[in-house]
XYZ file of C-alpha atoms in Angstrom:
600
model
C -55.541 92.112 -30.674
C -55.876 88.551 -29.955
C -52.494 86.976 -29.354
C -51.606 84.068 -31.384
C -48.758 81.711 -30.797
C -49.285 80.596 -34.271
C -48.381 83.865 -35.588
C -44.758 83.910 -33.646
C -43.772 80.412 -35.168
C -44.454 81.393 -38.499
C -42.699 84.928 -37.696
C -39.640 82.934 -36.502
C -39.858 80.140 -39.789
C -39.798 83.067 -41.907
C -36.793 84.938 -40.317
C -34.710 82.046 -39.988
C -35.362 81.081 -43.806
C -34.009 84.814 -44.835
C -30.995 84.499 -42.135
C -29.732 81.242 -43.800
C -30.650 82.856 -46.825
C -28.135 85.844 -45.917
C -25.090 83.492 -44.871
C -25.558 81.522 -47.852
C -26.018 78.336 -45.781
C -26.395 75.622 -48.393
C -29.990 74.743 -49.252
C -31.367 77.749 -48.618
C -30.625 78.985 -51.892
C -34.419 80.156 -51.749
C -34.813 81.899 -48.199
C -35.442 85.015 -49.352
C -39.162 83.826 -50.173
C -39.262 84.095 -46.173
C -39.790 88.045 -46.937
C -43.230 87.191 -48.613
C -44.512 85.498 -45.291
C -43.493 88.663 -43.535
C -45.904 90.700 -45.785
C -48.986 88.135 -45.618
C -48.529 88.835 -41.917
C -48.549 92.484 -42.178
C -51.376 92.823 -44.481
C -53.124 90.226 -41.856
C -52.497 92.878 -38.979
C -53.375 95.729 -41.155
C -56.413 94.265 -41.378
C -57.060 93.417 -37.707
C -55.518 96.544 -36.437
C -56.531 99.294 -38.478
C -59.989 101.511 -37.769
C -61.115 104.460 -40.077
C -61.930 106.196 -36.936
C -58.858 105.642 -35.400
C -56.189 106.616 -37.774
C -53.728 108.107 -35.630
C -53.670 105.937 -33.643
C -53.006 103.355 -35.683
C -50.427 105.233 -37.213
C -48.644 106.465 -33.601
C -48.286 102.553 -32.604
C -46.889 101.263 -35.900
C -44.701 104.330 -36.258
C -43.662 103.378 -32.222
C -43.126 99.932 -33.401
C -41.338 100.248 -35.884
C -39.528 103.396 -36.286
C -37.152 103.472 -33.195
C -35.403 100.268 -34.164
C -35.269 100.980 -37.864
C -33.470 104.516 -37.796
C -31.269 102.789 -34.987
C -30.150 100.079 -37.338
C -29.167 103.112 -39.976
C -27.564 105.064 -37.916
C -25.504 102.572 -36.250
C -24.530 100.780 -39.454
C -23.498 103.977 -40.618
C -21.373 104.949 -37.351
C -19.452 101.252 -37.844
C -18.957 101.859 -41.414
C -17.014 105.518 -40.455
C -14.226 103.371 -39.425
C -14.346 100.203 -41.002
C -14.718 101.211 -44.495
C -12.990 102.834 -47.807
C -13.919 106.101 -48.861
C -15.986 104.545 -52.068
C -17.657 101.926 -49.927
C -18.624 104.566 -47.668
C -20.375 106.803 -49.952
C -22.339 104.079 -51.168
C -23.918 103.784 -47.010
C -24.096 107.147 -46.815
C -26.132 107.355 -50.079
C -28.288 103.929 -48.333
C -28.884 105.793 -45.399
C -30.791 108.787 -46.857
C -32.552 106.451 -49.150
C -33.682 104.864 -46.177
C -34.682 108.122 -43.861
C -37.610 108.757 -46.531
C -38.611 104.752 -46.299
C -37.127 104.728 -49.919
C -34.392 102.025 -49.826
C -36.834 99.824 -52.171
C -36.432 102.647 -54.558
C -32.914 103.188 -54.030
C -31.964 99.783 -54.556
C -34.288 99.757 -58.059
C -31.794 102.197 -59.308
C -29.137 100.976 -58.083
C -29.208 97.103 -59.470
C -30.710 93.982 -58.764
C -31.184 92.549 -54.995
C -29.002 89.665 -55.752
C -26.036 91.385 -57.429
C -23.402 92.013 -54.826
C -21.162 93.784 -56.500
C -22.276 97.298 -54.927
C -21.044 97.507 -51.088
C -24.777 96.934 -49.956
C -25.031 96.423 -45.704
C -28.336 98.131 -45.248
C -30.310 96.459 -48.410
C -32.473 94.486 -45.633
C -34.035 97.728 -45.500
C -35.772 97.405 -48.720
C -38.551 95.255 -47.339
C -39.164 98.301 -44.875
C -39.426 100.410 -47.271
C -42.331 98.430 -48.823
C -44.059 97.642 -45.840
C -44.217 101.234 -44.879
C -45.245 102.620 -48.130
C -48.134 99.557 -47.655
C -49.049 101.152 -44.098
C -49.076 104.693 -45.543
C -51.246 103.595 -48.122
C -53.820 102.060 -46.134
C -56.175 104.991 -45.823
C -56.823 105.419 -49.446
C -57.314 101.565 -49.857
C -59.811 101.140 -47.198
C -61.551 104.186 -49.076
C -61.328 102.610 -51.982
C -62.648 99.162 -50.239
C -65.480 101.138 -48.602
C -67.108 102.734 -52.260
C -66.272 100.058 -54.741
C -67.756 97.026 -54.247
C -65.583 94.813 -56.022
C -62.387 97.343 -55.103
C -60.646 94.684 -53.885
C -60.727 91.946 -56.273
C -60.309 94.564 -58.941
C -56.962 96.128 -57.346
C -55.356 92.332 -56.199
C -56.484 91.094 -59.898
C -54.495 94.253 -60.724
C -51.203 93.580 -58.669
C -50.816 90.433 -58.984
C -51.515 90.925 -62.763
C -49.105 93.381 -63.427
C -46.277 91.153 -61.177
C -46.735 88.503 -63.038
C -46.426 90.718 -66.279
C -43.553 92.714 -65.581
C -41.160 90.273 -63.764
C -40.761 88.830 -67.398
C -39.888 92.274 -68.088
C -37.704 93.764 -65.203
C -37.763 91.512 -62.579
C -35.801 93.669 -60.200
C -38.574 96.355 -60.635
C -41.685 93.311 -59.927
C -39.353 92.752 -56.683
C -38.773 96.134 -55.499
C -41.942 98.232 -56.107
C -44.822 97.798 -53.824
C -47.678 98.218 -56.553
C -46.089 94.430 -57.681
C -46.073 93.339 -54.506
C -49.202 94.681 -52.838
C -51.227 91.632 -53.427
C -49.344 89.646 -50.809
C -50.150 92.427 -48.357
C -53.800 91.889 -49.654
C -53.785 88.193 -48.930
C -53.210 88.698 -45.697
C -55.727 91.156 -45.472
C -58.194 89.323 -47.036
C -57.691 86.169 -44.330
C -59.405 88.488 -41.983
C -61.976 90.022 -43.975
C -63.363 87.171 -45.932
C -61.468 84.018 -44.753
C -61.873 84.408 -40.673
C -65.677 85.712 -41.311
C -66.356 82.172 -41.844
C -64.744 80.886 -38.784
C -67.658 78.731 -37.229
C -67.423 77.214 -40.880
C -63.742 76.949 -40.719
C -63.366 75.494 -37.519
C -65.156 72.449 -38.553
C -62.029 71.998 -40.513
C -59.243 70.136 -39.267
C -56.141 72.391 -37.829
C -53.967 69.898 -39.952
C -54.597 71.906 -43.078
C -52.856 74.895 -41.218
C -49.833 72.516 -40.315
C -49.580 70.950 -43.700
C -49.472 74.584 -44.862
C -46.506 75.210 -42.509
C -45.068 72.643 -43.624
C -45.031 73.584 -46.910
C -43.429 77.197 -45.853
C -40.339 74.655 -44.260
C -39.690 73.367 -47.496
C -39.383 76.714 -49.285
C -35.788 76.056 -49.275
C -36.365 72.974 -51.826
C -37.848 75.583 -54.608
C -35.689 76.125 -57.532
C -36.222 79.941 -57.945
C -34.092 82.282 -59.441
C -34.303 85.993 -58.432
C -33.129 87.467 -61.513
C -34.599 85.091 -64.320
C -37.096 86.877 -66.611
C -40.533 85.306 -66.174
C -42.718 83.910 -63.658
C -42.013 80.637 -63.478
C -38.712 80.158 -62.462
C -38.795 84.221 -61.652
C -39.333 85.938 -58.518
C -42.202 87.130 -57.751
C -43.498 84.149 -59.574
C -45.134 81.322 -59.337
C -42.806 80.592 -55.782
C -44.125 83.588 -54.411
C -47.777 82.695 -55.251
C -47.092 79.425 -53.301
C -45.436 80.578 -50.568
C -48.406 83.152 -49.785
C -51.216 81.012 -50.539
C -49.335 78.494 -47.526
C -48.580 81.416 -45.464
C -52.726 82.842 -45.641
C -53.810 79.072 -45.146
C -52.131 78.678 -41.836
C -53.268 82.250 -40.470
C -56.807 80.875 -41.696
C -56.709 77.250 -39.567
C -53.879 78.161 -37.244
C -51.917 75.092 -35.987
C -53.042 71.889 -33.639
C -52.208 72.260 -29.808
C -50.133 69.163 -30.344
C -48.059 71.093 -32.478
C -47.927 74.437 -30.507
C -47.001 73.145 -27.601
C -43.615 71.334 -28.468
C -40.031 72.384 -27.210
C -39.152 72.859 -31.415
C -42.054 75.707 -31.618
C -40.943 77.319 -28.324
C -38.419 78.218 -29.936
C -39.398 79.101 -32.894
C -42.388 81.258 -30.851
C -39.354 83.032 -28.924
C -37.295 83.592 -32.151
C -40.620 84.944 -33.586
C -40.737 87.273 -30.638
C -37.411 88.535 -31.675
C -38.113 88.147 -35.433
C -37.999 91.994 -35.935
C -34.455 93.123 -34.512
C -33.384 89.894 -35.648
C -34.212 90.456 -39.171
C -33.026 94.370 -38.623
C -29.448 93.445 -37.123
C -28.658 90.369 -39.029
C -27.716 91.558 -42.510
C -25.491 95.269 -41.646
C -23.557 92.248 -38.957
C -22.501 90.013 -41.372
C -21.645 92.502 -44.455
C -19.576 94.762 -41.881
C -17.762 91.387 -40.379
C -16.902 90.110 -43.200
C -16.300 93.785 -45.175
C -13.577 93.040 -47.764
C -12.268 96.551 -49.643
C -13.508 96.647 -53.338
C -15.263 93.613 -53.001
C -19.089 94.677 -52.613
C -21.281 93.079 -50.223
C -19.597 89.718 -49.037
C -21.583 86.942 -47.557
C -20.157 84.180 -47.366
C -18.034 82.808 -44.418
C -14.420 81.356 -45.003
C -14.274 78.644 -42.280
C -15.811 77.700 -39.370
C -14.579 80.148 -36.867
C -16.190 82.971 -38.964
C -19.613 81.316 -38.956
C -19.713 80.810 -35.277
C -18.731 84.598 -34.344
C -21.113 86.036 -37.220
C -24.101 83.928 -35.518
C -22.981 85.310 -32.102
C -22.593 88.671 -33.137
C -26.295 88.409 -34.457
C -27.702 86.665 -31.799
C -26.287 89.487 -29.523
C -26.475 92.147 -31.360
C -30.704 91.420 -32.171
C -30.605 90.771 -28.505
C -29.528 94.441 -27.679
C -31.809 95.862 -30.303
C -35.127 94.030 -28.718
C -34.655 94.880 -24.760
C -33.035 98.359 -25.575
C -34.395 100.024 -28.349
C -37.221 97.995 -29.677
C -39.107 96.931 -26.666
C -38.982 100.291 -24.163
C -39.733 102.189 -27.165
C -43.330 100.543 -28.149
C -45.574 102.186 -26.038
C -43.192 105.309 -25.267
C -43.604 108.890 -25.760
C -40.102 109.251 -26.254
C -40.245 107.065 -29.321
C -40.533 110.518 -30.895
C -37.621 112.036 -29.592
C -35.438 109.045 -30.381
C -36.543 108.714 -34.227
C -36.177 112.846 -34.690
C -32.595 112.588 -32.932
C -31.305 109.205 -34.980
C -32.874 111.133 -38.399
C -30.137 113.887 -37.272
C -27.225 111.858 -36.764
C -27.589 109.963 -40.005
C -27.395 113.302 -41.969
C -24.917 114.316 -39.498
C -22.519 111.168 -39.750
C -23.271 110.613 -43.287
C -21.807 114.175 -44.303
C -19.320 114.315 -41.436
C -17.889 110.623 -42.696
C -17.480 111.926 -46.239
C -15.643 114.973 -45.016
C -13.648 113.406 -42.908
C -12.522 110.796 -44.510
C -11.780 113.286 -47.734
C -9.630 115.406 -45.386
C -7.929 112.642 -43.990
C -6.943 110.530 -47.176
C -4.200 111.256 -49.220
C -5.431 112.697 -52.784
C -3.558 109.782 -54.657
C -5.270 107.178 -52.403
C -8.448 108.881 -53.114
C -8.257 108.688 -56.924
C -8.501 104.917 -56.310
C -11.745 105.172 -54.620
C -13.381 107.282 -56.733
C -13.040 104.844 -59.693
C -16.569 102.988 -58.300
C -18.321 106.169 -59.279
C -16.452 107.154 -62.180
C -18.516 105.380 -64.716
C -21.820 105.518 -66.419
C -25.747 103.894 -65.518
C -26.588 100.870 -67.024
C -27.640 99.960 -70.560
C -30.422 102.058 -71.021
C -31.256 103.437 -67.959
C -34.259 102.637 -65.746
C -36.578 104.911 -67.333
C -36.227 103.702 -70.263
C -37.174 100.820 -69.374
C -40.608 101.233 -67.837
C -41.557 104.015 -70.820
C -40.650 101.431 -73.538
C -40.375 97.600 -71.796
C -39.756 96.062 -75.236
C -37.462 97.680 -76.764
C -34.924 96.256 -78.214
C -32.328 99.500 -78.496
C -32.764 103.093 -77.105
C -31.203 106.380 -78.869
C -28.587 107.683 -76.895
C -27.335 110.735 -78.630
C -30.693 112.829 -78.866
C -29.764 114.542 -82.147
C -31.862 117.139 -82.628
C -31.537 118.069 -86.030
C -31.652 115.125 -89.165
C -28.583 113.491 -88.415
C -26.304 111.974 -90.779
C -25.650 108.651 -90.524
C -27.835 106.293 -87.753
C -25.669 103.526 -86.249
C -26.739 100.615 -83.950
C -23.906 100.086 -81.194
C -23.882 96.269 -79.530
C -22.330 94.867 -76.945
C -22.163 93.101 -73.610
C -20.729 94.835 -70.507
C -17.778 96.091 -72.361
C -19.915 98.063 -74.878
C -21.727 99.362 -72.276
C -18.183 101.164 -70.536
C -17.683 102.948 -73.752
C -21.056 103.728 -74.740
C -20.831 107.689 -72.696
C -17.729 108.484 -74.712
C -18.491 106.854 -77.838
C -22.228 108.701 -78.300
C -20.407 112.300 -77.459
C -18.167 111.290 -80.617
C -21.492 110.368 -82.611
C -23.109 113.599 -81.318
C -20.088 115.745 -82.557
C -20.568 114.184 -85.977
C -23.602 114.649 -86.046
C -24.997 111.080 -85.591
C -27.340 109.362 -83.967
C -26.432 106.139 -82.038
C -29.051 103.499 -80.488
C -27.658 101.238 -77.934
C -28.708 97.586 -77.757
C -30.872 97.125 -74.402
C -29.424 93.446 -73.293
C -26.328 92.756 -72.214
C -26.281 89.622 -73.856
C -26.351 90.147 -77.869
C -24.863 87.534 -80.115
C -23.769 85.411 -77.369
C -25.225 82.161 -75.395
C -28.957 82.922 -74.962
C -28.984 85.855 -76.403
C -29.943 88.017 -79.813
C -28.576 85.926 -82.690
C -27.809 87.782 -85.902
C -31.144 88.118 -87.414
C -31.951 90.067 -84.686
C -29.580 92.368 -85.173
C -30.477 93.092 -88.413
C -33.996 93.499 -88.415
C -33.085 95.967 -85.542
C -30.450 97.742 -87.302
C -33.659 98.282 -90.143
C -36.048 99.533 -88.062
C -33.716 101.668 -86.596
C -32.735 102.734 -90.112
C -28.977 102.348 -89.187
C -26.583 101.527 -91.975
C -23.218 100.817 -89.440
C -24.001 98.146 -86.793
C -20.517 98.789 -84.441
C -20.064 95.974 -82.055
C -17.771 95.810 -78.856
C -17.568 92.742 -76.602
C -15.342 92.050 -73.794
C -12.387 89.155 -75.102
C -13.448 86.064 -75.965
C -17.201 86.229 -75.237
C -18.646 86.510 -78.926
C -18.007 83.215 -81.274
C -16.152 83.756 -84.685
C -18.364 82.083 -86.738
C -21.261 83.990 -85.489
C -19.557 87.584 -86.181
C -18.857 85.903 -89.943
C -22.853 84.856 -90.184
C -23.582 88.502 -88.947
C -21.316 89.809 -91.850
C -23.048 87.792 -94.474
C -26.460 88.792 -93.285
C -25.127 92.054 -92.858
C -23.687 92.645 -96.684
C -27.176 91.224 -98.004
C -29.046 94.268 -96.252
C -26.294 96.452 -97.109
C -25.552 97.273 -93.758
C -21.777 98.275 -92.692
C -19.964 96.340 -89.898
C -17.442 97.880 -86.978
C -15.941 96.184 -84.533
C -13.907 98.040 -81.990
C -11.737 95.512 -80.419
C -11.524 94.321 -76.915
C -9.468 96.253 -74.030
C -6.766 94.440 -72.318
C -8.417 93.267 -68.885
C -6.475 91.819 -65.973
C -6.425 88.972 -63.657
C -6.819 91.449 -60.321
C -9.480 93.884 -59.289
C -7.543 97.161 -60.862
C -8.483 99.633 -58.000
C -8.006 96.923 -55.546
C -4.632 95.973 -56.575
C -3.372 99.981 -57.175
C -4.801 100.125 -53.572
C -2.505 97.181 -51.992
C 0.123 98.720 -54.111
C -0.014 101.974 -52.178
C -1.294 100.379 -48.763
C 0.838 97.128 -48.848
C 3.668 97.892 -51.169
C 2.149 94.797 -53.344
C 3.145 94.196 -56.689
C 0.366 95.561 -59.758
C -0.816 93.205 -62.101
C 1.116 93.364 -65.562
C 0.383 92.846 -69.320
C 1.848 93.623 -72.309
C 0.894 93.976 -76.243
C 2.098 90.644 -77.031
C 0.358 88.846 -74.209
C -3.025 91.030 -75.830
C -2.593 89.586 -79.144
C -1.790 86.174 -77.705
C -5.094 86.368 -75.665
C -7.080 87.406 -78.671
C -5.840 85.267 -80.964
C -9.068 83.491 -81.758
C -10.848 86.332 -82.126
C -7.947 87.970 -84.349
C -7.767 84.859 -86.409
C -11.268 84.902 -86.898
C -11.257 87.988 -88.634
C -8.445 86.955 -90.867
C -11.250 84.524 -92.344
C -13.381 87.670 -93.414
C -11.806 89.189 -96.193
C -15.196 90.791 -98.533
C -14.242 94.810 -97.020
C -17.751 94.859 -95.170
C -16.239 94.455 -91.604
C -14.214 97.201 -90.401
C -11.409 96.531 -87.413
C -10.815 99.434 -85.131
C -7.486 98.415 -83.048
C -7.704 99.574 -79.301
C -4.521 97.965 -78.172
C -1.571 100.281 -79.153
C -3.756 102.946 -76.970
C -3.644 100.755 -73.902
C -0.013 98.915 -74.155
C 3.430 100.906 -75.235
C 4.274 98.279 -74.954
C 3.311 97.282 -71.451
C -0.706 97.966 -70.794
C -1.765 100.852 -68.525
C -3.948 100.442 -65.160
C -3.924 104.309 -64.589
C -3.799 107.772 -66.413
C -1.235 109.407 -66.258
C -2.977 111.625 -63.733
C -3.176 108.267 -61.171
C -7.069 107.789 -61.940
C -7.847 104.191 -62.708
C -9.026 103.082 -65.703
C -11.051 100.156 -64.619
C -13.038 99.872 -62.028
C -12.701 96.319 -62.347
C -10.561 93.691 -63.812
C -11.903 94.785 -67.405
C -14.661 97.584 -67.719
C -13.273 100.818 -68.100
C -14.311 103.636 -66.243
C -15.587 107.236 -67.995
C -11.686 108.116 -67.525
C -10.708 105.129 -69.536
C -13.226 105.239 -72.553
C -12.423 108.833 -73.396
C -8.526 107.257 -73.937
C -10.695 106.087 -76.923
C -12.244 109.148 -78.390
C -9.647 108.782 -81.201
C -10.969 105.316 -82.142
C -13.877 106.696 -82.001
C -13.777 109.797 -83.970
C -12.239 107.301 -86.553
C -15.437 104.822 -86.213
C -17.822 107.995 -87.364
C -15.577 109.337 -89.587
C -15.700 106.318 -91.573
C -19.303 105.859 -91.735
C -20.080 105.670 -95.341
């Protein structure tokens, strides 16, 4: 393969952009577009690399390339995160790490949540991009077959992908971002620069290099697009509109390349050398900063405090990617042994990962470990994931699977707070004999969300006579809940609302954790200081006097007088500042046992 300088700049442009994208530099708000110029390259070398004839061999030099430095980066992260981590961040690597060994961490993340929540402890989710790319590689066989016997096979399939992208990040754009069927046609444009594009290159070459520059150019100042990873839709949505951009720029510069008057400058020397290093770069970078700047209970932190921490976070990279080039990515490219390392890394990870959980289990008081365990002792989100792909419009999903003709049908909405109680409240339904759909957004009845109508006509289709409603304090209006009870009484449909919990000011496992570590004070609260928080809500209610809207009072449970962080078995009952873990909803199976027993 023809070496091209051009190549390494863009290489370089593109890491950089997802680096300062990483350390949350400002103005690169939008780096992480930098990933979608890393897969127009790699559907440009597909194309210029791969042979029919020559499958295995194509396979032994990208598995060579690729393999030795990627299992390192797991099993390293994993080693650091033995010793530097708690018990609950821990699992969450381990769980990474085996994601990752079956080039899965794309999937992994999917169920997990979206790429730009950081609430999850998250130092190998760099790895999701692998995971793409080699699902792309492993599918290249069958889409050259295809290619081969279908004459318009590739139009149809990128028509296809990019249709379908476009179509379900207004849907789920976490699953547009994460699953290579929505992202193959950026592979695809890079593949079709060589096949199509390049074929014409007497043609092309008549054309000015400038047109490659400008396109560069226009990859520099991705940075100045206003894109928003986890907006539904294409426009502002990702991958969007941005993305289309960004690849169309990235294929127009492999197309004209660059001017020599441009390549030969001291700027793209450097960017040429960081282009070189572009891969353990990209590999190192992210597990360097998330372990650095590792915070207990505080999920994957980015962001530097002061200058001191930037400078040693870009000197740990720069050495650190440094290592991983002349050590383990470079000796191993053309290497027998390349084998040997990858089977012997794929051992340690399973080894460390089960040796770490065991070990730190044996080593850690039981009390101490209660704390941890809070991050996993709650439900999945909304709906689920399945759910979502089987039935992308829905508007409510049933929850309870009665089997037999249940009773009464009730519609249960809420924002995150609804969704912590939603486990325990549908095992009270399902022992009455009820069936309970749960409202798919997170968002009903406040700012942007359903309004009341909605509610109603869903409640109707649903056949539900109760709508119950739970919302975290303060977060649902007044005057909207008294608009939903008018509506409500008109389609003679019932009303519940199950009031807020008491929430805190602190992180609850995180604070019960410097209590026991530190000796720190806990956070306190008491009934009154409830009431006095609600008090707009409470008054609010006063105003509703027609017997439609039920209260259900969740308070006395919580505060006797003084509110409760644990049970009184030491397992939190937050794990948060205000969303109750499966521990802490089932302190409200009495409320709700009362909430079905009062369905009319």
């Amino acid at each position: 393969m023809r070496y091209r300088k051009d190549i390494q700049i863009l290489r370089g442009i593109a890491v950089a952009l997802v680096v300062f994208f990483h350390l949350e530099i400002p103005g690169f708000a939008s780096g992480f577009l930098g990933v979608d110029v890393f897969f127009v390259i790699s559907g440009y070398l597909m194309a210029v690399m791969y042979d029919p004839a020559k499958k295995r061999e194509f396979f032994v030099k990208r598995a060579r390339r690729l393999l030795p430095a990627y299992f390192s980066t797991a099993l390293v992260t994993l080693i650091v995160a033995v010793f530097v981590t708690t018990p609950n961040d821990f699992w969450q690597v381990s769980t990474q790490s085996m994601y990752a060994l079956v080039f899965a961490s794309n999937i992994g993340y999917w169920l997990d949540n979206s790429y730009f929540d950081k609430a999850a402890f998250k130092p190998l989710l760099h790895l999701w991009s692998l995971g793409v790319e080699i699902q792309f590689y492993l599918l290249i066989p069958a889409l050259y077959w295809i290619f081969s016997r279908l004459r318009r096979g590739f139009a149809l399939i990128y028509l296809i992908s990019i249709g379908l992208c476009f179509a379900v990040v207004g849907i789920s754009p976490k699953t547009s971002f994460f699953w290579l069927p929505f992202r193959l046609w950026e592979f695809l444009t890079g593949f079709a620069v060589v096949h199509f594009a390049l074929n014409q290159q007497n043609h092309l070459r008549a054309v000015s290099k400038w047109i490659g520059f400008a396109a560069l150019m226009a990859i520099v100042c991705i940075p100045a697009l206003k894109v928003d990873g986890m907006a539904a839709g294409f426009m502002l949505g990702h991958p969007g509109i941005s993305a289309l951009l960004i690849v169309f720029a990235s294929a127009l510069t492999l197309v004209f390349g660059l001017p020599m008057v441009v390549l030969n400058n001291p700027i793209s020397a450097l960017l040429e050398k960081i282009g070189d290093y572009s891969y353990s770069i990209y590999l190192a970078h992210f597990p360097v900063i998330v372990l650095f700047l590792y915070q207990p209970f505080s999920g994957t932190v980015l962001k530097t405090t002061n200058w001191v921490q930037f400078i040693t976070v870009i000197l740990m990279v720069i050495c650190t990617s440094i290592l991983f080039f002349k050590y383990v990515e470079m000796p191993f490219r053309a290497n027998r042994s390349a084998a040997t390392l990858v089977l012997v890394s794929i051992g340690a990870v399973l080894a460390v990962s089960q040796i770490g959980l065991l070990a730190q289990k044996a080593l850690i008081p039981e009390d101490e470990m209660q704390i941890y365990q809070a991050w996993s002792d709650r439900d999945g989100y909304r709906c689920g994931k399945i759910n979502r792909i089987l039935d992308p419009k829905g508007v409510s999903c049933e929850i309870t699977k009665i089997i037999q003709t249940p009773k009464h049908r009730v519609l249960l909405v809420g924002n995150s707070h609804a969704d912590s109680i939603k486990t325990s409240f549908a095992e009270a339904a399902y022992r009455g004999n009820v069936s309970v759909f749960f409202w798919v957004e997170n968002d009903p009845l406040m700012k942007g969300g359903a309004v009341p109508l909605d509610l109603i006509a869903e409640a109707k289709a649903r056949r539900a006579g109760t709508i119950v409603l739970h919302f975290s304090p303060n977060s649902v209006d007044s005057e909207v809940l008294a608009t939903l009870d008018f509506l409500a009484r008109e389609n003679q449909i019932r009303l519940s609302f199950i009031m807020p919990v008491p929430i805190w000011d602190q992180h609850v496992p995180m604070a019960l954790w410097k209590s026991l570590k530190h000796k720190e004070e806990t956070p306190s609260n008491n009934f009154s200081a409830y009431q006095q928080f609600n008090r707009g809500l409470i008054d609010g209610f006063s105003k509703i006097k027609d017997g439609n809207l039920r209260i259900y009072q969740v308070a006395g449970i919580f505060c006797q007088p003084n509110c409760l962080l644990t049970s009184k078995g030491g397992v939190p009952l937050y794990f948060d500042n205000g969303h109750l873990t499966l521990t802490g909803s089932r302190m409200l199976q009495g409320v709700f046992d009362h909430v079905i027993a009062d369905l009319p």
